[in-house]
Structures are given as structure tokens and as C-alpha cells.
Amino acid sequence: MTSWDSQHYRIQAQKNNISQEVIAATIETGKRVVKSNSSLVPVFTLRHLAYLADADFQFLRHVVERKEVDPYDTFRIKKNGKENTESFRIICVPDYRLMRVQKWIVDNILNYTRTHEASFAFTKGKNIKGAATLHCGCKWMIKMDVRRFFESISEIAVYRVFRNLGYEPLISFEMTRLCTRLGTYTKARRRKQWRSNAYQQEIHTYFNCKIGHLPQPLPLRRAVKYRWCWGSAW
């Protein structure tokens, strides 16, 4: 996909009789996004995302509203070398229509953002050899595995990734909903940080008192995970 051009957008918008006020606001938003990285593709609305990703708008809207059946098939697999029955991963396979949009977000947005300097996995120009080289000569190495790591990354943290790239609040929220799921109501989900009190939303169909999390695996889980670790808090 070619880089976004404000002049091209202005010409096409004027041909379609878009108001000057809307054109100016859209161009300002687009410039803010490409200022973060010139390779990023500005996305202005959910319908715009549906057009860019060749997806069905109504389907995306239903996913964002979280009113439909969970668009993921889930199953469990035991972790390698773990005998404990609780040591398993919950694998989530998105609906093919949702997967298409998630892959588009990875290819056109998340792949162009920076990762933490200590991150080597799924980062262009870095590999496992480079990661191992840093530990040469060390007497000790500590290996840690964070339990339910993906499930611990809330939709609030994912939202901040998109906002920090310059995307408007609404489309950032909508893309966040497309990248996260509610999951099961576990003991951890009963904690107040997983509950929302934002009752006064302009789009009332978007309200849900439960806060979603990043699923595993997901076309963009690796991209979101390592960008979230750059500096976001819960």
C-alpha cells in the first residue's frame, strides 16, 4: 500500500462533496498518524477500516459491540515439560473475517512501530542468536514464565498503543475491541481493574462493564505484546 497523501485525499474528498470542515479535520488526523511513522496507514472510522481491509462493516461493528457470540474458537494445550494439570495455554482462533482485519492491522500499523530495545522476538533485524549473545559469559541465567501473560494485557493497554500512534480515540477504541476478547469470567476477572464504570458513552451499544484482554495466539498478538511492553502500564 502506498503512503498516505493529504493532497490526494483532499482532491478526492472535494470531488465527493465532503465539507471543508471534515476535510480539514481528517487531514489533521492523518498528518498526526504519519508523523509518528510515515509508513503508517491512517484509519479514520470503522467503516474506513472495513473498506481498507476488505471486510464486512456490520460484522466488525458487532464484534466491537461484543453483543454477538464470541468470534473465537478456543482450546487448551499443555505447556512443554509441564506435568501440572494447570500448566496449559488457552489458544484462541479468530473467525476468518476477524483474522483478515487483524492481519491488516499488523501489516499496515503494528509492523511499523518500535519495540523495546530488550525485545528480540518477532522483530525485524533481530534474531535468537543476537538475544543469546547478550548472555555470553554470564554465570547465571534466570528463566521466567509469566502465567496467563497474554490474558494479563488488558484492552486499556492495547488502546494506548493505538492512541500513542496518533489515531483518534474512537477508532483506537474500535480497533482495540477487534484485537481483544472478553474471555471467561475467572477469579482474576472479578477484580475491579477488569470492570468498567464508563456508563456515559456516546455510542451506548459499545458499553460493556467487562474489560477484554489480548488473546493467544492472534495474528497481531506478537506485535501488540512487544509494543505494549515498550512502556505501557496496565
Short mmCIF file of C-alpha atoms in Angstrom, two decimals, residues 52-188:
data_model
loop_
_atom_site.label_atom_id
_atom_site.label_comp_id
_atom_site.label_asym_id
_atom_site.label_seq_id
_atom_site.Cartn_x
_atom_site.Cartn_y
_atom_site.Cartn_z
CA LEU A 52 -9.22 -0.86 3.68
CA ALA A 53 -9.24 -4.44 4.97
CA ASP A 54 -11.95 -5.59 2.55
CA ALA A 55 -14.14 -6.65 5.48
CA ASP A 56 -17.84 -6.54 6.27
CA PHE A 57 -18.66 -3.39 8.25
CA GLN A 58 -21.67 -4.83 10.09
CA PHE A 59 -19.64 -7.83 11.22
CA LEU A 60 -16.90 -5.56 12.59
CA ARG A 61 -19.50 -3.42 14.34
CA HIS A 62 -20.96 -6.49 16.05
CA VAL A 63 -17.51 -7.59 17.21
CA VAL A 64 -16.80 -4.13 18.63
CA GLU A 65 -20.15 -4.10 20.44
CA ARG A 66 -19.34 -7.52 21.97
CA LYS A 67 -23.02 -8.38 21.66
CA GLU A 68 -22.62 -11.42 19.43
CA VAL A 69 -21.26 -14.89 20.13
CA ASP A 70 -17.53 -14.89 20.91
CA PRO A 71 -15.81 -14.74 17.47
CA TYR A 72 -13.06 -17.10 18.67
CA ASP A 73 -12.81 -20.87 18.86
CA THR A 74 -10.79 -21.81 21.94
CA PHE A 75 -8.96 -24.91 23.13
CA ARG A 76 -6.23 -25.78 25.63
CA ILE A 77 -2.79 -27.27 25.12
CA LYS A 78 -0.37 -28.36 27.84
CA LYS A 79 2.87 -26.45 28.15
CA ASN A 80 6.01 -28.36 27.16
CA GLY A 81 7.56 -30.30 30.01
CA LYS A 82 4.80 -29.40 32.46
CA GLU A 83 3.11 -32.19 34.38
CA ASN A 84 0.89 -29.90 36.42
CA THR A 85 -2.62 -30.04 35.01
CA GLU A 86 -2.94 -26.28 35.47
CA SER A 87 0.04 -25.61 33.20
CA PHE A 88 -1.69 -25.07 29.90
CA ARG A 89 -2.21 -22.39 27.30
CA ILE A 90 -5.60 -21.20 26.12
CA ILE A 91 -5.39 -20.94 22.34
CA CYS A 92 -7.86 -18.64 20.56
CA VAL A 93 -8.57 -18.94 16.84
CA PRO A 94 -10.44 -15.91 15.44
CA ASP A 95 -13.24 -16.06 12.90
CA TYR A 96 -11.68 -15.85 9.41
CA ARG A 97 -13.34 -12.46 8.84
CA LEU A 98 -11.86 -11.08 12.03
CA MET A 99 -8.48 -12.67 11.29
CA ARG A 100 -8.36 -10.80 7.97
CA VAL A 101 -8.77 -7.46 9.74
CA GLN A 102 -6.27 -8.36 12.46
CA LYS A 103 -3.68 -9.26 9.84
CA TRP A 104 -4.33 -5.96 8.08
CA ILE A 105 -3.72 -4.09 11.34
CA VAL A 106 -0.44 -5.95 11.80
CA ASP A 107 0.78 -5.37 8.24
CA ASN A 108 -0.20 -1.71 7.98
CA ILE A 109 0.10 -0.40 11.53
CA LEU A 110 1.84 -2.50 14.16
CA ASN A 111 4.72 -3.69 11.99
CA TYR A 112 5.86 -0.08 11.63
CA THR A 113 6.03 0.73 15.32
CA ARG A 114 9.08 0.35 17.55
CA THR A 115 9.66 -2.34 20.13
CA HIS A 116 11.57 -2.27 23.39
CA GLU A 117 15.35 -2.45 22.93
CA ALA A 118 15.44 -5.63 25.02
CA SER A 119 12.92 -7.37 22.79
CA PHE A 120 14.29 -9.72 20.13
CA ALA A 121 11.31 -11.93 19.31
CA PHE A 122 9.29 -11.11 16.18
CA THR A 123 11.39 -8.01 15.49
CA LYS A 124 12.83 -7.31 12.06
CA GLY A 125 16.64 -7.34 12.07
CA LYS A 126 16.83 -9.27 15.35
CA ASN A 127 17.09 -13.00 15.98
CA ILE A 128 17.61 -15.61 18.67
CA LYS A 129 21.39 -15.57 18.12
CA GLY A 130 21.52 -11.88 18.93
CA ALA A 131 19.50 -12.46 22.08
CA ALA A 132 21.80 -15.29 23.20
CA THR A 133 24.95 -13.24 22.52
CA LEU A 134 23.98 -10.80 25.27
CA HIS A 135 24.27 -13.58 27.83
CA CYS A 136 27.67 -14.94 26.81
CA GLY A 137 29.98 -15.13 29.81
CA CYS A 138 27.19 -14.91 32.37
CA LYS A 139 27.42 -17.26 35.34
CA TRP A 140 23.69 -17.34 35.93
CA MET A 141 20.60 -17.15 33.79
CA ILE A 142 17.11 -16.84 35.22
CA LYS A 143 14.21 -18.16 33.17
CA MET A 144 10.75 -16.87 33.99
CA ASP A 145 7.34 -17.69 32.60
CA VAL A 146 4.55 -15.26 33.41
CA ARG A 147 1.35 -17.18 33.98
CA ARG A 148 -1.50 -16.13 31.67
CA PHE A 149 0.68 -13.34 30.28
CA PHE A 150 -1.50 -12.57 27.28
CA GLU A 151 -4.63 -12.58 29.41
CA SER A 152 -2.96 -10.05 31.71
CA ILE A 153 -2.74 -7.44 28.92
CA SER A 154 -6.00 -5.52 29.10
CA GLU A 155 -7.81 -3.70 26.32
CA ILE A 156 -6.84 -0.47 28.09
CA ALA A 157 -3.16 -1.17 27.38
CA VAL A 158 -3.92 -2.09 23.76
CA TYR A 159 -5.93 1.11 23.36
CA ARG A 160 -2.92 3.13 24.48
CA VAL A 161 -0.80 1.55 21.73
CA PHE A 162 -3.11 2.94 19.05
CA ARG A 163 -3.54 6.31 20.75
CA ASN A 164 0.22 6.75 21.07
CA LEU A 165 0.47 6.27 17.30
CA GLY A 166 -1.83 9.25 16.73
CA TYR A 167 -5.12 7.53 15.98
CA GLU A 168 -8.31 9.22 17.18
CA PRO A 169 -9.96 7.93 20.39
CA LEU A 170 -12.98 6.30 18.72
CA ILE A 171 -11.15 4.32 16.03
CA SER A 172 -8.46 3.41 18.59
CA PHE A 173 -11.20 2.01 20.81
CA GLU A 174 -12.80 0.13 17.91
CA MET A 175 -9.51 -1.38 16.74
CA THR A 176 -8.80 -2.34 20.35
CA ARG A 177 -12.09 -4.23 20.56
CA LEU A 178 -11.17 -6.03 17.33
CA CYS A 179 -7.85 -7.07 18.90
CA THR A 180 -9.16 -8.28 22.27
CA ARG A 181 -11.79 -10.60 23.72
CA LEU A 182 -13.69 -10.92 26.98
CA GLY A 183 -12.73 -14.49 27.73
CA THR A 184 -14.15 -16.47 30.64
CA TYR A 185 -15.19 -14.98 33.96
CA THR A 186 -12.34 -16.20 36.16
CA LYS A 187 -11.35 -15.31 39.71
CA ALA A 188 -8.90 -12.73 38.35
#
